[in-house]
Short mmCIF file of C-alpha atoms and ligand atoms in Angstrom, two decimals:
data_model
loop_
_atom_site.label_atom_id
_atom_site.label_comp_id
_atom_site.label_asym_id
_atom_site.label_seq_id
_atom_site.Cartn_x
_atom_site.Cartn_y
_atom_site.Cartn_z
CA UNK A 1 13.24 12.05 -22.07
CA UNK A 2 11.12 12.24 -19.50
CA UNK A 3 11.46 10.10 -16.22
CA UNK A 4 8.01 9.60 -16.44
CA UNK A 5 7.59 7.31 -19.33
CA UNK A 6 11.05 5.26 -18.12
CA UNK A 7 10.41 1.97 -17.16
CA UNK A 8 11.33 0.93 -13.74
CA UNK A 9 10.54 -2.65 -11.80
CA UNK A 10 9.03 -2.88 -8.04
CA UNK A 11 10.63 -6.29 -7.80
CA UNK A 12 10.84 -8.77 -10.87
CA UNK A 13 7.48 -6.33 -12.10
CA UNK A 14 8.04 -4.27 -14.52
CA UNK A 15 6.21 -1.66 -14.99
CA UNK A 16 6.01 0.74 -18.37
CA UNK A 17 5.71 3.80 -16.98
CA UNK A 18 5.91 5.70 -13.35
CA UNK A 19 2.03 6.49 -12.86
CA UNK A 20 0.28 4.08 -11.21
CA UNK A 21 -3.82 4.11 -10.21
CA UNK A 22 -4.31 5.00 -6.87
CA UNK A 23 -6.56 2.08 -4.80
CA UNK A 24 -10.03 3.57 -4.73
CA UNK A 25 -13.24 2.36 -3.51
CA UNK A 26 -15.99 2.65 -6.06
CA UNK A 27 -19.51 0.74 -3.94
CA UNK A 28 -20.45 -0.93 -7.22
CA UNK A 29 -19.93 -4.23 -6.44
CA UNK A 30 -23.17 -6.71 -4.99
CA UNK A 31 -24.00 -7.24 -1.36
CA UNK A 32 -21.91 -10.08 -1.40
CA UNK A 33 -18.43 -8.79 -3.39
CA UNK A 34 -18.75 -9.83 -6.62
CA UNK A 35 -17.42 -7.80 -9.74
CA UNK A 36 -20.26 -6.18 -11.72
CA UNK A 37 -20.28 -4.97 -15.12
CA UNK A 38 -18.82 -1.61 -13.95
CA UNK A 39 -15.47 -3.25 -12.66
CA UNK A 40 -14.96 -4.14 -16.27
CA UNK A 41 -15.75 -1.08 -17.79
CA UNK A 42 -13.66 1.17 -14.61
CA UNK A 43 -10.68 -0.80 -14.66
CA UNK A 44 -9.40 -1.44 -18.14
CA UNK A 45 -10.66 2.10 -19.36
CA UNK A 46 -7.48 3.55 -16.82
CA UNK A 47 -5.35 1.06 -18.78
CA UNK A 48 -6.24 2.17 -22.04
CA UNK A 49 -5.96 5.56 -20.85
CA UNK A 50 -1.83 4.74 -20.30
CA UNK A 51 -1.37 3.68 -16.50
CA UNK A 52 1.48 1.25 -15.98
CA UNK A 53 -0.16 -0.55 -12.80
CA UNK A 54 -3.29 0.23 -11.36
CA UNK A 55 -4.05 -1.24 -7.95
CA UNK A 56 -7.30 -2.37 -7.51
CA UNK A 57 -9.70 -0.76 -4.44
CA UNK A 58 -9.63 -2.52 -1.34
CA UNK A 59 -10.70 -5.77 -1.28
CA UNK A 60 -12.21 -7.35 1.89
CA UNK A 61 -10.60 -10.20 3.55
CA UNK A 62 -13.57 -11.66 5.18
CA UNK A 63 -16.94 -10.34 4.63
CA UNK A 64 -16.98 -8.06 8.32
CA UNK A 65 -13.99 -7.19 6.95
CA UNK A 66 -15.50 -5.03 4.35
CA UNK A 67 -15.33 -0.73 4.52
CA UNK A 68 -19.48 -0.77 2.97
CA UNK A 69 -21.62 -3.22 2.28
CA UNK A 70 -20.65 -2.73 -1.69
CA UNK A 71 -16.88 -3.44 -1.62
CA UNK A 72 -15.37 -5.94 -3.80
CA UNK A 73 -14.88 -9.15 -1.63
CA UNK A 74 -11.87 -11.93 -1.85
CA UNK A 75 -12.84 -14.71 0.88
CA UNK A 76 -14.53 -16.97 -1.36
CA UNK A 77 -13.23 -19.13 -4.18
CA UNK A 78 -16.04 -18.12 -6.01
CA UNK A 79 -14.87 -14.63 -6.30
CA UNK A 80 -11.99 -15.37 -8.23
CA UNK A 81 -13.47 -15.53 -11.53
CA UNK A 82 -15.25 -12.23 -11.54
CA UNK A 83 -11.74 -10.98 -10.09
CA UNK A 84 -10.18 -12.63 -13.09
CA UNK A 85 -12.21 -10.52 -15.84
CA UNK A 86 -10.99 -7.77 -14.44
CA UNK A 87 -7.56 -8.56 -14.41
CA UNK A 88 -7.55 -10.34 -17.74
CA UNK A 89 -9.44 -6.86 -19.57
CA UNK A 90 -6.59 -4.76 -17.81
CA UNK A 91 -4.04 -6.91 -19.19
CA UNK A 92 -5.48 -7.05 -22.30
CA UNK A 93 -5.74 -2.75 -22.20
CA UNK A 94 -1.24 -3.07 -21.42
CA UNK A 95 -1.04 -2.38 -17.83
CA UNK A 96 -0.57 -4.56 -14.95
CA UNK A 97 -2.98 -5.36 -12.28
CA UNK A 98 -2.31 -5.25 -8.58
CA UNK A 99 -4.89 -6.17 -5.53
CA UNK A 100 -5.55 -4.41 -2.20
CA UNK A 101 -6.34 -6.60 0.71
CA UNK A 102 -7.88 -5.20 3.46
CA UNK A 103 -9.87 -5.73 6.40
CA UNK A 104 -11.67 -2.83 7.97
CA UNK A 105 -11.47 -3.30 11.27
CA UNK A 106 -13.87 -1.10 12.85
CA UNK A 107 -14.36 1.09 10.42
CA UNK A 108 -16.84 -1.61 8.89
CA UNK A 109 -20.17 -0.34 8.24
CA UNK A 110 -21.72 -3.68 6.66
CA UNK A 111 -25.74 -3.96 8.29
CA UNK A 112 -25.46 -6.40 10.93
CA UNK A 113 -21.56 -7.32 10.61
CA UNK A 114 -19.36 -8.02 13.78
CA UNK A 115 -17.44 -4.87 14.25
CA UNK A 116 -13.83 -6.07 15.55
CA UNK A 117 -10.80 -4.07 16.41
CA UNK A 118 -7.58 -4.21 18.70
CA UNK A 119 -9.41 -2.85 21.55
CA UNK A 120 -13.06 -1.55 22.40
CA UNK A 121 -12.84 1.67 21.12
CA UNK A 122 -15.20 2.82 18.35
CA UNK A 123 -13.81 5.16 15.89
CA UNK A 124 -16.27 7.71 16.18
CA UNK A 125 -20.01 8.25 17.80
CA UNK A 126 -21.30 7.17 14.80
CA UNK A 127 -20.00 4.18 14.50
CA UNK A 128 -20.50 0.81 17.03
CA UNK A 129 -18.07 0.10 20.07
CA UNK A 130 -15.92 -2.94 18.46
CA UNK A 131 -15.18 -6.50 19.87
CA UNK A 132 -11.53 -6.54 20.94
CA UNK A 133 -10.03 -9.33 19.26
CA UNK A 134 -8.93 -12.50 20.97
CA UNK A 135 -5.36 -13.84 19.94
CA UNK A 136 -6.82 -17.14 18.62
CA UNK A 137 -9.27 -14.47 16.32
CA UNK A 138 -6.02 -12.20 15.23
CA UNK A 139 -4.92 -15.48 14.05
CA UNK A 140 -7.79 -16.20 12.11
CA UNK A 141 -7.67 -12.93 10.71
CA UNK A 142 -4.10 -13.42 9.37
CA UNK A 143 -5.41 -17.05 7.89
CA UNK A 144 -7.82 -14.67 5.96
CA UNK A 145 -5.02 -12.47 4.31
CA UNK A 146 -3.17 -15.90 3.47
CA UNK A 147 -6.36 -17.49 1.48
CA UNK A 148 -6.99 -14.85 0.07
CA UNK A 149 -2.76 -13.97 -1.19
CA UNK A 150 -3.93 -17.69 -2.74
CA UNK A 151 -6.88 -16.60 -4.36
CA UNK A 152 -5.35 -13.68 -5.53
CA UNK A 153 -2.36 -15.82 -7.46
CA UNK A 154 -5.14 -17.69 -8.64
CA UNK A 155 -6.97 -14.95 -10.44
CA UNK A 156 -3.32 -13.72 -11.77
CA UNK A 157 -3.11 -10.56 -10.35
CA UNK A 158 0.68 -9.27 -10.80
CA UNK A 159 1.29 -7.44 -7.25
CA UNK A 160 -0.83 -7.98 -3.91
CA UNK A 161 -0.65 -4.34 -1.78
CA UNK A 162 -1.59 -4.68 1.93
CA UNK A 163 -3.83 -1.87 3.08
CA UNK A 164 -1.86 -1.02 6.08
CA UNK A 165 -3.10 2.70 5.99
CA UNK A 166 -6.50 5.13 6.54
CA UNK A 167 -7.40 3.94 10.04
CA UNK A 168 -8.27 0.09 8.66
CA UNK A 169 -7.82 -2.99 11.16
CA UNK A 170 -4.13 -2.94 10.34
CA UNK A 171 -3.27 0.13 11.18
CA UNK A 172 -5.60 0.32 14.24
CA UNK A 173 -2.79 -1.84 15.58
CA UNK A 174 -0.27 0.00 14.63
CA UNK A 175 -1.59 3.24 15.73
CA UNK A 176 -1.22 4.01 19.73
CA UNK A 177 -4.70 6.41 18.79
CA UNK A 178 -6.60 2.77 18.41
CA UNK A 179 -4.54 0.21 19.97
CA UNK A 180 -4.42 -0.10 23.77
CA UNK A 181 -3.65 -3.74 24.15
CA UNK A 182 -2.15 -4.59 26.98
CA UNK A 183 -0.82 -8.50 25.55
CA UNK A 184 2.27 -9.00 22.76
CA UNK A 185 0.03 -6.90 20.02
CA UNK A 186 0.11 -3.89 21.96
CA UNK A 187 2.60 -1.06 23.65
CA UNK A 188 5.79 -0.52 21.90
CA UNK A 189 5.81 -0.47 18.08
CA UNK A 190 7.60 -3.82 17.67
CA UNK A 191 4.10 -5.13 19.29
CA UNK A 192 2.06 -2.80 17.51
CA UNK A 193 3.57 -3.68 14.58
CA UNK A 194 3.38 -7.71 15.31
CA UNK A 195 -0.25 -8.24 13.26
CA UNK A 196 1.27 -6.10 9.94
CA UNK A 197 4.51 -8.26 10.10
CA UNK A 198 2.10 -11.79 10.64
CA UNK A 199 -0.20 -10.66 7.79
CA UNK A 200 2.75 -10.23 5.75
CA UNK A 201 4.91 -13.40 6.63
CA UNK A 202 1.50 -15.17 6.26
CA UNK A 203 0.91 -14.33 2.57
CA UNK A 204 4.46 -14.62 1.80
CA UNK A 205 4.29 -18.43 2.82
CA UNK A 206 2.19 -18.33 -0.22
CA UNK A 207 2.99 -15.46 -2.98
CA UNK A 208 6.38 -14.97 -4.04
CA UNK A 209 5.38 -11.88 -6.21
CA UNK A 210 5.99 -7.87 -5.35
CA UNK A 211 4.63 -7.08 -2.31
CA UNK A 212 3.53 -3.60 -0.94
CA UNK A 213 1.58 -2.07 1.88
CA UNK A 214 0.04 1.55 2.08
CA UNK A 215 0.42 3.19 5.14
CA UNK A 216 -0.74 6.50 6.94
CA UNK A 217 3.01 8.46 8.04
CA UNK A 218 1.34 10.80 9.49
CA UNK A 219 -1.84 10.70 11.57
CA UNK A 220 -2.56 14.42 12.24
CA UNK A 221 -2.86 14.19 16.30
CA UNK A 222 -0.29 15.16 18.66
CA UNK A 223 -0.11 11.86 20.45
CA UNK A 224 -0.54 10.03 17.57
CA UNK A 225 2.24 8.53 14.63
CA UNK A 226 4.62 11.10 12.65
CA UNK A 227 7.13 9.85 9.76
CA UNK A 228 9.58 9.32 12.27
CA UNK A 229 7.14 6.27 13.79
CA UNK A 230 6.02 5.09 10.48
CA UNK A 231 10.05 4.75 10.13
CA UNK A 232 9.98 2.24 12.99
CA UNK A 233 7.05 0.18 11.88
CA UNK A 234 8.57 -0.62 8.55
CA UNK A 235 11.41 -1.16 9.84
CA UNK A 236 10.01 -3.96 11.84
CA UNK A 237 8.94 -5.31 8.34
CA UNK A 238 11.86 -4.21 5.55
CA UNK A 239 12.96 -7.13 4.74
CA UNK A 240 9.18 -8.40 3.62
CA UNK A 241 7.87 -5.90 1.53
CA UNK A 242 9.24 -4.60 -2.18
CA UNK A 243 7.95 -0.93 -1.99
CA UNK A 244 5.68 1.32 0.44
CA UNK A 245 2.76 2.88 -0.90
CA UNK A 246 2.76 6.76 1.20
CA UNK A 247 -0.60 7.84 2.57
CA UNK A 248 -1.15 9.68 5.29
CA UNK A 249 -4.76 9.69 8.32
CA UNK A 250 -7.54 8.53 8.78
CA UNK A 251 -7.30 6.36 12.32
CA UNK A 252 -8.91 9.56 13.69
CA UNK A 253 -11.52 12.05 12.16
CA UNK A 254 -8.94 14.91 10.52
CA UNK A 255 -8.83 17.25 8.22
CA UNK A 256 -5.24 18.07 6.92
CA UNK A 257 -4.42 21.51 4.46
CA UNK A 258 -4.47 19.67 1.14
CA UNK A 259 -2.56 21.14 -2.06
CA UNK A 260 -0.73 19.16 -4.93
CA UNK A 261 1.75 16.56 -3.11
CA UNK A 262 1.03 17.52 0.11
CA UNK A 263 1.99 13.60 1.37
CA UNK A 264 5.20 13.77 -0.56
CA UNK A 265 7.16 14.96 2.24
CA UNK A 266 6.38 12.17 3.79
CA UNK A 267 6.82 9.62 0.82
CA UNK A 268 10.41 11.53 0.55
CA UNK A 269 11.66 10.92 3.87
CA UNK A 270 10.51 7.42 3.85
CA UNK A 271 12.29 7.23 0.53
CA UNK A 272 15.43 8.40 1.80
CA UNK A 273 15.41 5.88 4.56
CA UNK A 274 16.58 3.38 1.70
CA UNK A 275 12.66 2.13 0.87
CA UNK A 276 11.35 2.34 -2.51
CA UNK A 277 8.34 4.45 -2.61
CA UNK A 278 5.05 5.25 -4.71
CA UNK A 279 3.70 8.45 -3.60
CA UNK A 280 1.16 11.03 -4.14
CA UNK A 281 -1.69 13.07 -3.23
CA UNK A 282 -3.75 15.57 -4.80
CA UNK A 283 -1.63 15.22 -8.04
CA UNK A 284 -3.24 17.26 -11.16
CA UNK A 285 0.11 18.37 -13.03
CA UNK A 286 2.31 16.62 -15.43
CA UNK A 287 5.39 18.36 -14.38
CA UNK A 288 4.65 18.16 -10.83
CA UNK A 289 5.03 14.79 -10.85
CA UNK A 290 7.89 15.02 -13.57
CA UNK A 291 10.15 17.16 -11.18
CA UNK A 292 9.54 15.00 -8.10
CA UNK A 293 10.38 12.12 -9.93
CA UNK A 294 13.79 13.78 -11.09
CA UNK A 295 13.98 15.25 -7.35
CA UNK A 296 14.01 11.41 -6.01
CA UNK A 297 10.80 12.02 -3.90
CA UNK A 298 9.27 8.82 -4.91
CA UNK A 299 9.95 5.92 -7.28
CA UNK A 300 6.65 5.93 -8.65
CA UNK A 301 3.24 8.23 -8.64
CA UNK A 302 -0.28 7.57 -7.76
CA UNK A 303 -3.09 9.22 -9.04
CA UNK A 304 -6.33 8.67 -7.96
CA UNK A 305 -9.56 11.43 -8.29
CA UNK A 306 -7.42 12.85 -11.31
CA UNK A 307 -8.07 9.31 -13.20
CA UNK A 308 -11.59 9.14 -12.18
CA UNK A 309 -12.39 12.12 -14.20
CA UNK A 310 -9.46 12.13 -16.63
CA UNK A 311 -8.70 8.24 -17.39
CA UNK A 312 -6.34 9.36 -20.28
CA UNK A 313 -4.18 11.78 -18.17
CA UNK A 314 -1.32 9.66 -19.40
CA UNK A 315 -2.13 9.16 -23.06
CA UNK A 316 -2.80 12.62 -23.30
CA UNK A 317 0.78 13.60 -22.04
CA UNK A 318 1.88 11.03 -24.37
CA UNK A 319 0.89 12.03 -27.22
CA UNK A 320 2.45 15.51 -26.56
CA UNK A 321 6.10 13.80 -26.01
CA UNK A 322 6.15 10.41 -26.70
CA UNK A 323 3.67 9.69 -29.62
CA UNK A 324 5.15 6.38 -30.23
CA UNK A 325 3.63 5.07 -26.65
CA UNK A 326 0.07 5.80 -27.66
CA UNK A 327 -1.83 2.64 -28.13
CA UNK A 328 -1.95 1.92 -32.28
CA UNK A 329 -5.65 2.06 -32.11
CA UNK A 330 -5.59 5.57 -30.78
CA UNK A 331 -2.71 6.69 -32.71
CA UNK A 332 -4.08 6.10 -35.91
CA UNK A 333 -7.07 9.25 -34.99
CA UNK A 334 -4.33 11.61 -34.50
CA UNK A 335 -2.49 11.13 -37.91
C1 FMN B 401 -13.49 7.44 -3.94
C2 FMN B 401 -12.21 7.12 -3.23
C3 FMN B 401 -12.01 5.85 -2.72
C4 FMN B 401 -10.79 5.51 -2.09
N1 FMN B 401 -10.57 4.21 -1.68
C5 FMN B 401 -9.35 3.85 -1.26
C6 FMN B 401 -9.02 2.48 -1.07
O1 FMN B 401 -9.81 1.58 -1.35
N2 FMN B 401 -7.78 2.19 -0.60
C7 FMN B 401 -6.85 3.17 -0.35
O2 FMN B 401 -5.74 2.85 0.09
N3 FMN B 401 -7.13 4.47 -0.57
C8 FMN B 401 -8.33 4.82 -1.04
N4 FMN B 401 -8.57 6.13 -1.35
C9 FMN B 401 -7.48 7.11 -1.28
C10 FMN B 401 -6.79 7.23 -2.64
O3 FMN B 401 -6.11 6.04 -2.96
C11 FMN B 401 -5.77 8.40 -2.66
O4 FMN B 401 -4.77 8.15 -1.72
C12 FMN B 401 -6.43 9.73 -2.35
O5 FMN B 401 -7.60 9.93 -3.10
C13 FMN B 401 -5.45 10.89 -2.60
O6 FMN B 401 -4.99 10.87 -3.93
P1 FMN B 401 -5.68 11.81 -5.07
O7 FMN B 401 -5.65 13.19 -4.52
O8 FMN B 401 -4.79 11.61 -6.26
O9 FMN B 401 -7.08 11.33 -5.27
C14 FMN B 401 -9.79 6.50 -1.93
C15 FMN B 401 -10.01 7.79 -2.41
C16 FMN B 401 -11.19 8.11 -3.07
C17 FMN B 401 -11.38 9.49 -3.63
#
């Protein structure tokens, strides 16, 4: 049979298959992050179409903590029932429902927001200089990832995914490109790493579910993070998080070759230091993701532009070798 329609569990979650939806910013929700009619529509069609877990797009923290001004948004109670549609129609469709929280750091591009970031350094000329954060604000920040881990219970979402990756707040601590504190959040990687490990301790105090963060291994500049200092950094925060999700720049402006699984090197290695690992990156080919699956690159797969134009990628495979997982109401067109 093939490994990718065995079940497997990140944690107590278990999940039907090993292809999960790729976190992906679609701008449809309102100027203030609420779920529109398209979230309902987006979401469950990718669970009809056969993913085990899709992970929603990032979802801002605090409202300057948004990428656009059109991101979904988790810092007010009254989000959570919009939030809950979504995850309700997805469970409905048979796949589980996971949330990204994230906070943008200075890669915000909200009209008017308060652009904030380790240190004063914008991330490009196009974009404003950023406050650098005071300790008593990093706190307040971390207070933000722990309401909203509550809201997100609330709503019932099955796995919360820190976006620790692409150049957002998070990992403009971690990364020695964006972070030049000179105080316990800066400097070595244990400090750089402090804000991940408070984010995460924080929502633990209040979610007891699988826990993930996405990270960038590899930042494409010479003096910035490899694998080898992505190692460190999750080391610093093993014991708090049930898999990694493997993605790779985006603290600086970079263009990397791309080709099918060029990040699964990275995912690989990371795998191999004993973590459990969803991977990806410019996936397009059953088999592709069959063999590094039976290879032990990664634990699980993410797709993410592939579903956007082919939700069904996985009920088409099944119905090649595993007619039996096709959803009855589906299966009874192809008799
Ligand atoms: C439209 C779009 C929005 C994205 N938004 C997010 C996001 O919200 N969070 C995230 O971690 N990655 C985001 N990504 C990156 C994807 O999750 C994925 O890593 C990337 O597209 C590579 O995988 P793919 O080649 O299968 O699309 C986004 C990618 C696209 C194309």
């Amino acid at each position: 049979m093939m490994k990718i329609f065995t079940a497997y569990y990140i944690k107590d979650l278990e999940l039907k298959n090993r292809i999960i939806m790729a976190p992906m910013c679609m701008y449809e929700s309102d100027d203030q992050g609420f779920v529109k009619p398209f979230h309902l529509a987006h979401y469950p069609a990718r669970a009809y179409g056969g993913v085990s877990l899709i992970i929603q797009e990032a979802t801002a923290v605090t409202p300057n903590g948004r990428i656009s001004g059109n991101d979904l948004g988790i810092w007010r109670d009254e989000h959570i029932e919009g939030l809950k549609s979504i995850v309700d129609n997805v469970h409905i469709a048979g796949a589980k429902m996971g949330i990204q929280l994230s906070h943008a750091g200075r890669k915000c591009s909200v009209q008017d927001a308060k652009i904030v970031a380790p240190s004063a350094i914008g991330y490009s000329e196009r974009y404003k200089v950023p406050h650098a954060l005071s300790i008593e604000e990093i706190k307040d920040i971390v207070e933000s990832f722990k309401s909203a881990a509550i809201r997100a219970k609330k709503v019932g979402y099955d796995l919360i995914e820190v976006h620790a990756a692409h150049g957002y707040l998070i990992n403009q601590f971690i990364s020695p490109l964006a972070n030049k504190r000179e105080d316990i959040y800066g400097g070595n990687i244990a400090n750089r790493a402090r804000f991940l490990k408070e984010v995460l301790l924080a929502i633990k105090e209040v979610w007891d579910g699988p826990l993930t963060i996405r990270v960038s291994a590899e930042e494409y500049a010479s003096d910035g993070h490899s694998v080898k200092e992505t190692l460190e950094v999750l080391n610093e925060v093993k014991h708090l998080i049930d898999a990694v999700n493997v993605s790779t720049g985006g603290v600086i402006y970079a263009v990397p070759e791309v080709y099918e699984g060029y990040q699964l090197k990275a995912a690989e290695t990371i795998k191999k230091a004993g973590f459990m690992v969803i991977g990806g990156g410019f996936i397009r080919n059953p088999h592709f993701i069959e063999n590094a699956l039976q290879e032990h690159k990664v634990d699980f797969m993410f797709l993410g532009r592939e579903l956007l134009l082919n939700p069904y990628f996985v009920l088409r495979l099944a119905k090649k070798v595993k007619p039996e997982l096709v959803i009855p109401a589906y299966r009874r067109s192809f008799d």
